[in-house]
Coordinates of C-alpha atoms (C1' of nucleotides) in Angstrom, one line a residue:
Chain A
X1 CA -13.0 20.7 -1.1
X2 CA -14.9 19.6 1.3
X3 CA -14.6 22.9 3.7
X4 CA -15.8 24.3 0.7
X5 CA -18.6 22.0 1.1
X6 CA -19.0 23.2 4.7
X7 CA -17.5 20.3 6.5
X8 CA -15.2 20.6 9.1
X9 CA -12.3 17.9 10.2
X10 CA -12.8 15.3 13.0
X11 CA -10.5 12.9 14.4
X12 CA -11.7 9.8 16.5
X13 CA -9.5 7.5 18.0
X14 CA -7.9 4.6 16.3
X15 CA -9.6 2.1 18.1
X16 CA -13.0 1.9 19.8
X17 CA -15.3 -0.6 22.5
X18 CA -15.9 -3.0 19.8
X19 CA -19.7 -2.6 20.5
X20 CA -19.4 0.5 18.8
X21 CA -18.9 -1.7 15.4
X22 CA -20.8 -4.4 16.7
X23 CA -24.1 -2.4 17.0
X24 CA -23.3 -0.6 13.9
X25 CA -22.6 -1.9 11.4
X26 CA -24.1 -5.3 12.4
X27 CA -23.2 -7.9 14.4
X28 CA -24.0 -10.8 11.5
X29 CA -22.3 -8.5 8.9
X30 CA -19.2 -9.9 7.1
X31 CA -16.8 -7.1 8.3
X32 CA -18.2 -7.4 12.5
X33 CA -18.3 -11.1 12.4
X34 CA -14.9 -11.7 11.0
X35 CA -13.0 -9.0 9.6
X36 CA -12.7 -7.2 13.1
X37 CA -8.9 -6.8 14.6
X38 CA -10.3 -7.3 18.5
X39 CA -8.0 -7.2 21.2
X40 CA -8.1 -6.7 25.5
X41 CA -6.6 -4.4 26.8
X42 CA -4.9 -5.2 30.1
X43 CA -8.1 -4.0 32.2
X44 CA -10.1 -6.7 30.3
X45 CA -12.4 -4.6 28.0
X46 CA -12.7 -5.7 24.3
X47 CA -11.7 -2.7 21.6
X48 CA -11.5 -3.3 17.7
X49 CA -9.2 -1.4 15.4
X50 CA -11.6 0.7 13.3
X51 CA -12.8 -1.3 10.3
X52 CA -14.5 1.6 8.9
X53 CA -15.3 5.7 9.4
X54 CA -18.9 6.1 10.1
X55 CA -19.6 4.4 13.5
X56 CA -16.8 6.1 15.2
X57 CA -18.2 9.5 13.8
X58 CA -21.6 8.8 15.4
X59 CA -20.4 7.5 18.4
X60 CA -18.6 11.0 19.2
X61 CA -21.8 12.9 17.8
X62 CA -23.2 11.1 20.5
X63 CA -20.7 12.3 23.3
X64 CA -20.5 16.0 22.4
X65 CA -24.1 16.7 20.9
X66 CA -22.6 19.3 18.9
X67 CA -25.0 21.9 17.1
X68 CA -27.4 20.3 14.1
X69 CA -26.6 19.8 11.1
X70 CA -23.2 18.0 12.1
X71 CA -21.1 18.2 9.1
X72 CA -17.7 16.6 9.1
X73 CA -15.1 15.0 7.0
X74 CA -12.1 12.7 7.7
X75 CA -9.2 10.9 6.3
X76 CA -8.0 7.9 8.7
X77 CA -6.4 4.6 8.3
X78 CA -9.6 1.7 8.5
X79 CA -8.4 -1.8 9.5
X80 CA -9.7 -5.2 8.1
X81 CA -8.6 -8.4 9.3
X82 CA -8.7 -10.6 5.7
X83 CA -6.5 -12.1 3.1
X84 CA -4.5 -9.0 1.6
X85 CA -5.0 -8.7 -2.2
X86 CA -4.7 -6.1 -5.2
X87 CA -6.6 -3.3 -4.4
X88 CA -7.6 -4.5 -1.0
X89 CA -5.5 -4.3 2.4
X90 CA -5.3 -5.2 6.1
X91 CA -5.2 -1.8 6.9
X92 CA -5.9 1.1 4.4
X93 CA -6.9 4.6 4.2
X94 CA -10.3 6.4 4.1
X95 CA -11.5 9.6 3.2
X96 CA -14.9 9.9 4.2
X97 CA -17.9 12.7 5.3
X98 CA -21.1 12.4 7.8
X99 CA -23.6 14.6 7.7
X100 CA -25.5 14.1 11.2
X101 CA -29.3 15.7 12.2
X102 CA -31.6 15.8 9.2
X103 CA -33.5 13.4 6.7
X104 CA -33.7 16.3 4.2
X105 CA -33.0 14.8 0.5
X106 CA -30.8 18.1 -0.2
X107 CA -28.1 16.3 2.1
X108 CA -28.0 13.1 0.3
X109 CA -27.4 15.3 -2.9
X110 CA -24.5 17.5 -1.3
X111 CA -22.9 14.2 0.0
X112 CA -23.2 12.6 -3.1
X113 CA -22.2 15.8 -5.5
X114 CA -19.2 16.3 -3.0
X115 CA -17.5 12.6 -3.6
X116 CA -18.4 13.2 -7.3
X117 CA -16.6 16.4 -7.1
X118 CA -13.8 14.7 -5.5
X119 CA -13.2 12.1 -7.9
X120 CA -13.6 14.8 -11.2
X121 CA -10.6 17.0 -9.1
X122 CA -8.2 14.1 -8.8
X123 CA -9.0 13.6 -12.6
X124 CA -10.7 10.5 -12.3
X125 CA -13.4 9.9 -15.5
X126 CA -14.2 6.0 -16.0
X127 CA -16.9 5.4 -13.1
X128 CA -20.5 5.6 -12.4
X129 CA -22.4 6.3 -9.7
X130 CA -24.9 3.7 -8.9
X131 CA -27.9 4.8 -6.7
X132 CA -30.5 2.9 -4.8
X133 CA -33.0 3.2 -2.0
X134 CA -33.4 1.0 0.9
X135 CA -36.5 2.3 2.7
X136 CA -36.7 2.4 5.8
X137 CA -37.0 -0.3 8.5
X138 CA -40.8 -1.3 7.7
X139 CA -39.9 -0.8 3.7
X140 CA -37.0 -2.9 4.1
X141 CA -38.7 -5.8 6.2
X142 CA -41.5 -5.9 3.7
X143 CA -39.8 -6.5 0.8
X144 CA -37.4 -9.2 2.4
X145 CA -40.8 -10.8 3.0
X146 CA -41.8 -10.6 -0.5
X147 CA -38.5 -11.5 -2.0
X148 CA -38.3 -14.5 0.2
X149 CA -41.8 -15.9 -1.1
X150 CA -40.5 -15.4 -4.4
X151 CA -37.3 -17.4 -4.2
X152 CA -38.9 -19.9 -2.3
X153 CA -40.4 -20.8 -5.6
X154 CA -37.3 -20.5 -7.6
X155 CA -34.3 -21.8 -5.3
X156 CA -32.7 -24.7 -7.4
X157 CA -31.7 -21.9 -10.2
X158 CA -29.8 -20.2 -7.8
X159 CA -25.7 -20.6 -7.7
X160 CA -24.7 -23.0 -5.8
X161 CA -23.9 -21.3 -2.9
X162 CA -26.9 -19.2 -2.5
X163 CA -29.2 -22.6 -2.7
X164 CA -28.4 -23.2 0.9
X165 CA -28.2 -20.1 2.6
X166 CA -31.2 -17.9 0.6
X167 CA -33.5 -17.7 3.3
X168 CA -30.9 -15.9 5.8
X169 CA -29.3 -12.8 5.1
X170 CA -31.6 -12.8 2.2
X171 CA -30.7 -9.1 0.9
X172 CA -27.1 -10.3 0.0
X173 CA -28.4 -12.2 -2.5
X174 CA -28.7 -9.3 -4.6
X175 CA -24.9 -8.7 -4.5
X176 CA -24.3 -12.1 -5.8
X177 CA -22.2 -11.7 -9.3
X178 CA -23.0 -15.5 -10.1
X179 CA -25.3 -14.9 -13.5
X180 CA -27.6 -17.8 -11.7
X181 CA -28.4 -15.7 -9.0
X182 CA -28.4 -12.3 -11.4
X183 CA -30.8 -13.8 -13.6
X184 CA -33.4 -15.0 -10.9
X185 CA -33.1 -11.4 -8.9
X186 CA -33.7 -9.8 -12.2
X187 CA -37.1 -11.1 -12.6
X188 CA -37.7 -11.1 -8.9
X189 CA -39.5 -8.4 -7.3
X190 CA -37.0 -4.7 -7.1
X191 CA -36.4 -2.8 -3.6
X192 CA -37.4 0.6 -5.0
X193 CA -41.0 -0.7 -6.2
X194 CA -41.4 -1.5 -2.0
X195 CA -40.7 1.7 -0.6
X196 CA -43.5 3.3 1.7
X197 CA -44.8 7.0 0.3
X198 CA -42.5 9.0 2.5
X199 CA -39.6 6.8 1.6
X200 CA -40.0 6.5 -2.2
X201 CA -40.7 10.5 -2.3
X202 CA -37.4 11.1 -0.9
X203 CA -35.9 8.8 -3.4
X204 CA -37.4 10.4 -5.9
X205 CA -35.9 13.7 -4.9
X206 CA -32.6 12.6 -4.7
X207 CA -32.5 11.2 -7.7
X208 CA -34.2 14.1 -9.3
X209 CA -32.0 16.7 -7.7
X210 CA -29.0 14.5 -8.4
X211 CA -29.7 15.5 -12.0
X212 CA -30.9 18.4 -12.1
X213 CA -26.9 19.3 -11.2
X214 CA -25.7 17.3 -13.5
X215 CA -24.6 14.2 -11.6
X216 CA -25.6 11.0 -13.6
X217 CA -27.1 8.2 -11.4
X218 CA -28.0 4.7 -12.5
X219 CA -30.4 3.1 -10.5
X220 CA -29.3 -0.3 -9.3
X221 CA -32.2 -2.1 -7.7
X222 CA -29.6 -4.5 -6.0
X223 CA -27.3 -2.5 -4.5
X224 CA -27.6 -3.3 -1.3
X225 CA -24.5 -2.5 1.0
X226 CA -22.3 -4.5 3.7
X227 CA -23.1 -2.6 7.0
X228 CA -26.4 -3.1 8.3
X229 CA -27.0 0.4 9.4
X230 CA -28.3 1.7 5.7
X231 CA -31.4 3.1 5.3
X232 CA -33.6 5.1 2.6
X233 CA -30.8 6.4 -0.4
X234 CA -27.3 4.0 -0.7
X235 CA -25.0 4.9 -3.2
X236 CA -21.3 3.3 -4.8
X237 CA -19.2 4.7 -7.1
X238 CA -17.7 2.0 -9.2
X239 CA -14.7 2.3 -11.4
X240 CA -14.3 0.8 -14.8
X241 CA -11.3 1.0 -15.0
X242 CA -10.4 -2.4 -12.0
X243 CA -11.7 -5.4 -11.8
X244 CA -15.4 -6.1 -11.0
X245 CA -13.9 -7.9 -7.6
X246 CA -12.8 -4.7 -6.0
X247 CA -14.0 -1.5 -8.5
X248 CA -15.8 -0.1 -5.5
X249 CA -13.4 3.3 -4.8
X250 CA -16.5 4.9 -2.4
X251 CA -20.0 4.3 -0.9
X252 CA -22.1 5.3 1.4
X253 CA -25.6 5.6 2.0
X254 CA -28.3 6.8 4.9
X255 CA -27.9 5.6 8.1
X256 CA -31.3 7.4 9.8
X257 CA -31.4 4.8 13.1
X258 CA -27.6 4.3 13.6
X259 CA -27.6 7.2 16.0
X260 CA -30.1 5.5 18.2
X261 CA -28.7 1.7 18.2
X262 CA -25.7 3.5 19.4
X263 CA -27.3 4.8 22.3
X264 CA -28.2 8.5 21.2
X265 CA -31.2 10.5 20.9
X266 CA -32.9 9.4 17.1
X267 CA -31.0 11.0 14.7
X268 CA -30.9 10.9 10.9
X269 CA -27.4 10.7 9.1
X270 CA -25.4 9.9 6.1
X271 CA -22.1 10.1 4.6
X272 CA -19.7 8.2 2.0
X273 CA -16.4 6.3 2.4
X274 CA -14.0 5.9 0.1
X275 CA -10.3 4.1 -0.3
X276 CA -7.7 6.1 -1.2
X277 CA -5.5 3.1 -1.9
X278 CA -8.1 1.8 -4.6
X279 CA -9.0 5.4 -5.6
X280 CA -4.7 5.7 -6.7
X281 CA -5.0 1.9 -8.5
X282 CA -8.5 3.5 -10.2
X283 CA -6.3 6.6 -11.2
X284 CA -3.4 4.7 -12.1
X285 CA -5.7 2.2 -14.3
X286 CA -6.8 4.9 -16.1
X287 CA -3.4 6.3 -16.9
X288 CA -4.0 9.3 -15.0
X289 CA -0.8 10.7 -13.6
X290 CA -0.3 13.0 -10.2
X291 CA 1.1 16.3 -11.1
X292 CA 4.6 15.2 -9.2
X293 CA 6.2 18.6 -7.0
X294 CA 9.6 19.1 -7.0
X295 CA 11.2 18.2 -4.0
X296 CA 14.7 18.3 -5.2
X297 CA 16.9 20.4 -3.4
X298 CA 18.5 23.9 -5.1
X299 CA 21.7 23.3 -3.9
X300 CA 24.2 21.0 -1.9
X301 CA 27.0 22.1 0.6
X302 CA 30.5 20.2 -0.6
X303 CA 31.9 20.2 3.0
X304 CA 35.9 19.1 3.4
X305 CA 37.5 21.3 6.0
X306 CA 37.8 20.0 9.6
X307 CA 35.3 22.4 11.1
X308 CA 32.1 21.8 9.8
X309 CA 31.1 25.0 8.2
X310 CA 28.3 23.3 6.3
X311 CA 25.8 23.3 9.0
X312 CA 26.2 27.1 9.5
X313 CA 25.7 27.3 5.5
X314 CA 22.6 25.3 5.3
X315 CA 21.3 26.8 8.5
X316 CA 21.6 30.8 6.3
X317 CA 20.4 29.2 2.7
X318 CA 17.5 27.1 4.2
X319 CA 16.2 30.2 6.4
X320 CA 16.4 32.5 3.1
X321 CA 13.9 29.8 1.6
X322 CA 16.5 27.8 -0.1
X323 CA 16.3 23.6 -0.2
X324 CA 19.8 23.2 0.4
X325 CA 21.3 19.7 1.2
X326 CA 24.6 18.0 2.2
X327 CA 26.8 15.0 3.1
X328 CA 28.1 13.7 6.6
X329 CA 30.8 12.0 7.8
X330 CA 33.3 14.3 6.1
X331 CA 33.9 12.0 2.8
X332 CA 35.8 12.8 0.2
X333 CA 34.9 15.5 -2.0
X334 CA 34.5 12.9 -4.5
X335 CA 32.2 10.9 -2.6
X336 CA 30.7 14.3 -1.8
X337 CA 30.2 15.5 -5.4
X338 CA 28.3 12.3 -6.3
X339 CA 26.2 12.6 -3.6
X340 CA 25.4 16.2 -4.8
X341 CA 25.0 14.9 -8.3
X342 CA 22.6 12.2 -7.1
X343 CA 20.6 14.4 -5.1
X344 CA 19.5 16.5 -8.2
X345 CA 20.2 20.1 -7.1
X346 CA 21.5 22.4 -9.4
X347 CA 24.6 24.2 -7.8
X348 CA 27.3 22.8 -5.9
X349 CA 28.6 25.0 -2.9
X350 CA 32.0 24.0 -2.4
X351 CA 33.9 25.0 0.9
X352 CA 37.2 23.4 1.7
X353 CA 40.1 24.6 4.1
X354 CA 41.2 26.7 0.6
X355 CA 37.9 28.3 0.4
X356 CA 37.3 29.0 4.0
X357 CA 41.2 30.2 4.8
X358 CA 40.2 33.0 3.0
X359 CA 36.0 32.7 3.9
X360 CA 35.1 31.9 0.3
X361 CA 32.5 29.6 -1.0
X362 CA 33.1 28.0 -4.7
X363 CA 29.6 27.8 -6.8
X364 CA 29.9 25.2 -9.2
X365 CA 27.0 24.6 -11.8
X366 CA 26.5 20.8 -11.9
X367 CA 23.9 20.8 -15.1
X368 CA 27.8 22.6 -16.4
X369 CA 30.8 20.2 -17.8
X370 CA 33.7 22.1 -17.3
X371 CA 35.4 23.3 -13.6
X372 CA 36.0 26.7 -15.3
X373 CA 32.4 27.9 -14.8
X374 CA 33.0 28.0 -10.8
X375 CA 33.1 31.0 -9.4
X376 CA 33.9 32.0 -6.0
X377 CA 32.1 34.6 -3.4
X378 CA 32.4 35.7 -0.1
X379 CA 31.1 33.3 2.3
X380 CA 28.6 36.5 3.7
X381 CA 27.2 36.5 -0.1
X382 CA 26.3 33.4 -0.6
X383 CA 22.2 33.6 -0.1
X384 CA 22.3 36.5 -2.0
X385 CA 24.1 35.0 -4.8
X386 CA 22.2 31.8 -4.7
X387 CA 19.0 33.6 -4.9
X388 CA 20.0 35.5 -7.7
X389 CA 21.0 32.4 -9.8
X390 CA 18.0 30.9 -8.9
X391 CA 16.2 33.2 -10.4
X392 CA 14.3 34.6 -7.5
Chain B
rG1 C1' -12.8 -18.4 6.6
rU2 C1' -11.3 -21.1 1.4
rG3 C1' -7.8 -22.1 -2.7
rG4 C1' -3.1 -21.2 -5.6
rG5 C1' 2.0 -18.9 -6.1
rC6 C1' 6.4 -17.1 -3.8
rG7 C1' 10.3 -16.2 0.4
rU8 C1' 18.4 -16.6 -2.0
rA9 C1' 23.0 -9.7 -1.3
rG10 C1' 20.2 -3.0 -0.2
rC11 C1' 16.9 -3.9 -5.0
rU12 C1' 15.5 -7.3 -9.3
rC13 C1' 16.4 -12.2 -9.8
rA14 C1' 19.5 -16.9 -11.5
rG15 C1' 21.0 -21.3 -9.0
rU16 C1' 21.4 -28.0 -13.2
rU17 C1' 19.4 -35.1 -11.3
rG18 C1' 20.8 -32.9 -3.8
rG19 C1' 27.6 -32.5 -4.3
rU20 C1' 33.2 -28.8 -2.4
rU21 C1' 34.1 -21.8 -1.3
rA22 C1' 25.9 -19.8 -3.3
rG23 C1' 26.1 -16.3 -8.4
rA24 C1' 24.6 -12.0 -12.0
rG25 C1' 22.8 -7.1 -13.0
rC26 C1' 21.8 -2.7 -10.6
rG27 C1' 23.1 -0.1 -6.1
rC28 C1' 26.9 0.8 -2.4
rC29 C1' 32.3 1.7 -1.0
rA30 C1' 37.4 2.6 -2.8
rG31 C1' 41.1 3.5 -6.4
rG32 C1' 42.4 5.2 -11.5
rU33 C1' 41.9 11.4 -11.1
rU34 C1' 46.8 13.3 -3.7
rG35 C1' 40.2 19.5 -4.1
rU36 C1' 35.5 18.2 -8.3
rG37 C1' 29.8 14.8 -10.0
rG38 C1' 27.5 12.7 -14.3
rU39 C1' 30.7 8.4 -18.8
rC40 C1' 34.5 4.7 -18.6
rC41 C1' 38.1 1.1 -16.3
rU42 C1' 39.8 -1.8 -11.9
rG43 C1' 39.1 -3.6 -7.2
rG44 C1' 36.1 -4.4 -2.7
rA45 C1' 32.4 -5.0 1.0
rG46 C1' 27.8 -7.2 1.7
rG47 C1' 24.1 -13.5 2.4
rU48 C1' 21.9 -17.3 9.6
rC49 C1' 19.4 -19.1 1.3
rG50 C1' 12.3 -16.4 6.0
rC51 C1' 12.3 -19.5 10.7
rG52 C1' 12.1 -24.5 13.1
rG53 C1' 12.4 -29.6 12.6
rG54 C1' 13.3 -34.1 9.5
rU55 C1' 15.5 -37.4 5.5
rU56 C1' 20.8 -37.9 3.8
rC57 C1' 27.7 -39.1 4.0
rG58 C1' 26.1 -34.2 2.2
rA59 C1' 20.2 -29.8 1.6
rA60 C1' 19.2 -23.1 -1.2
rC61 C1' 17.3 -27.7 -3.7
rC62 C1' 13.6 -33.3 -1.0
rC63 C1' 9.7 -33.9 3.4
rC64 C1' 6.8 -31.8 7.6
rG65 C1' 5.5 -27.6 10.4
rU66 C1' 5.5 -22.4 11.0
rC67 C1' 5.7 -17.1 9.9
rG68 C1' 5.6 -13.5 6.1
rC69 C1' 4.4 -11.7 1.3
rU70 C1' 1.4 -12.2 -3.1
rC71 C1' -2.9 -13.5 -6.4
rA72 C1' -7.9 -15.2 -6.4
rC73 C1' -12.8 -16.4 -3.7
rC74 C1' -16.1 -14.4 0.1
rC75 C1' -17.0 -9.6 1.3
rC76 C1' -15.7 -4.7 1.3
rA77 C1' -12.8 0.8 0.2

RNA sequence: GUGGGCGUAGCUCAGUUGGUUAGAGCGCCAGGUUGUGGUCCUGGAGGUCGCGGGUUCGAACCCCGUCGCUCACCCCA
């Protein structure tokens, strides 16, 4: 799907100078400060196992400067050093796009519509997108500024928690769940109403063309995200069908100066992330089950002669297309027939020092009851024959 | 980083107030059927009771530590 969005595939390595995250995603941000796997390697430098997709992406725009717009897409294991629970693991998998060199609202749309996409294909229907604009640097300072004045006056009805630490890392605050804290951010003064010209113009536009293809937004004032790099649009996609702790199955946003804190040339970017272990709890919530391939074999090779013509008759069926199977060790044909019988395929090939004396093979139907439905052919038949009870 | 729960056979688990040789179901192996699966019957193999220390005449059981898993919080996917 996404090639069909015009993304190609990029690998980066599993593990990267830690400053790489550091400058990133943000040095005071949950995930950097202590959710990094850091280790030395034995020349002294300091590498983290990649907690998430985008900085890594960046980093190697960086190196290579490929041609603008960079459009790529990934699927990589993302490593989190935590306390393991449902729906959230040390390391887990994530599929994820960047879209590297221009501001242009018709990118946030694509990204968005892709992961939308996405989710519909896999037949996933209980979520909601929620939508929200961060500004950008200036935008964002300013309304800190103004939220902060506004808690000031109102700190003793926050939770708890948030009484002591409201003044710092004052934008979490909006992610609190504690109703305290949602009531008092409520009334507060929103992110969107903040936004410079340029910034709530390109809001708008998302937003707008969002729609205008059909793909319902709410506006959420107080999403704010984890990784400091987000600017202008942020987006989640939340499922209804987990619980409110972990519902987030993907989420992305703008990340227009990430290019340049890692060292590059200014460079506007965005792209999503999403879990594909939470994504399968999401599916699996909502009762939606993967269309399972068959991968039982067709047939199994009964083996009991002292020469191992099994290998040779596997080798034929299996080039001729056929999933053909067989035991070791030369067991009984007991043992062997209830290995063939476990292993689900529908004809038996039976070949024991009888058979092969005078270069037969025995077909036995195993959905059949009675030994009076085998039949025996040449051993130089046998593909053809199986093909043709195959039905092929 | 914080708080709870759990570690006994390949798997799911039982195991009494601490008491001899630690059990069941499923799975696995073999025999009944000397060349034939699925059902049935019979038998069998398989366990340092997570690991280390302590208490005790005696520990799967009690105490301490440790590791792992799990659920929740924080935060994220």
């Amino acid at each position: 799907m996404a090639y069909r969005y015009g993304f190609s595939m990029i690998v980066t390595p599993t593990f990267e100078d830690v400053g790489v995250f550091n400058r990133g995603i943000g040095e005071n941000s949950e995930v950097a400060s202590k959710e990094m796997y850091v280790f030395e390697d034995r020349g002294g430098r300091t590498f983290a196992l990649r907690p998430e997709g985008t900085a890594p992406v960046v980093r190697a725009f960086i190196q290579h400067s490929p041609t603008l717009p960079f459009k790529a897409w990934y699927f990589t294991p993302a490593f989190r050093y935590e306390r393991p629970q449902k729906g959230r693991f040390r390391e887990h998998h994530q599929l994820g796009v960047e879209v590297l060199g221009s501001e242009d609202a018709a990118i946030d749309i694509e990204t968005i519509s892709l992961l939308n996409d996405f989710f519909q294909a896999v037949g996933l229907r209980k979520y909601r997108v929620l939508i929200n604009s961060m500004g950008h640097d200036e935008c964002r300072q300013n309304y800190v500024e103004v939220l902060k004045a506004y808690l000031s006056t109102h700190v003793s009805e926050l939770c708890e928690e948030h009484q002591k630490v409201w003044d710092q890392n004052t934008l979490r605050l909006l992610d609190c769940k504690k109703p305290s804290c949602v009531e008092v951010t409520n009334k507060g003064p929103q992110l969107p109403a903040h936004l410079c010209a340029p910034c709530s113009e390109h809001f708008s536009s998302v937003v707008l063309g969002l729609s205008t293809i059909g793909v319902k937004c709410e506006l959420t004032p107080r999403l704010v995200r984890g990784f400091d790099y987000y600017t202008r649009t942020t987006f989640e996609f939340v499922s209804d069908a987990l619980d409110s702790a972990q519902n987030a199955i993907g989420g992305g946003g703008r990340y227009d100066k990430l290019a340049e804190q890692l060292g590059g040339s200014p460079t506007a970017g965005i792209g999503f992330g999403s879990g594909v272990e939470r994504l399968l709890l999401a599916l699996e919530a909502e009762g939606v089950t993967e269309p399972s391939i068959s991968r039982t074999p067709q047939v199994f090779v009964v083996d009991t002669t002292e020469v191992d013509v099994a290998t040779t008759i596997c080798h034929s069926l299996r080039s001729a297309g056929i999933a053909a199977v067989r035991a070791y060790d030369h067991r009984s044909m007991k043992a062997q027939m209830k290995v063939a019988d476990k292993s689900g395929a529908r004809f038996a090939l039976l070949v024991g020092p009888q058979e092969n004396a005078v270069g037969q093979i025995t077909i036995r139907d195993l959905r059949g009851d009675e030994r009076t439905e085998q039949v025996s052919v040449a051993q130089q038949d046998i593909v053809t024959e199986v093909l043709s009870r195959l039905g092929k």
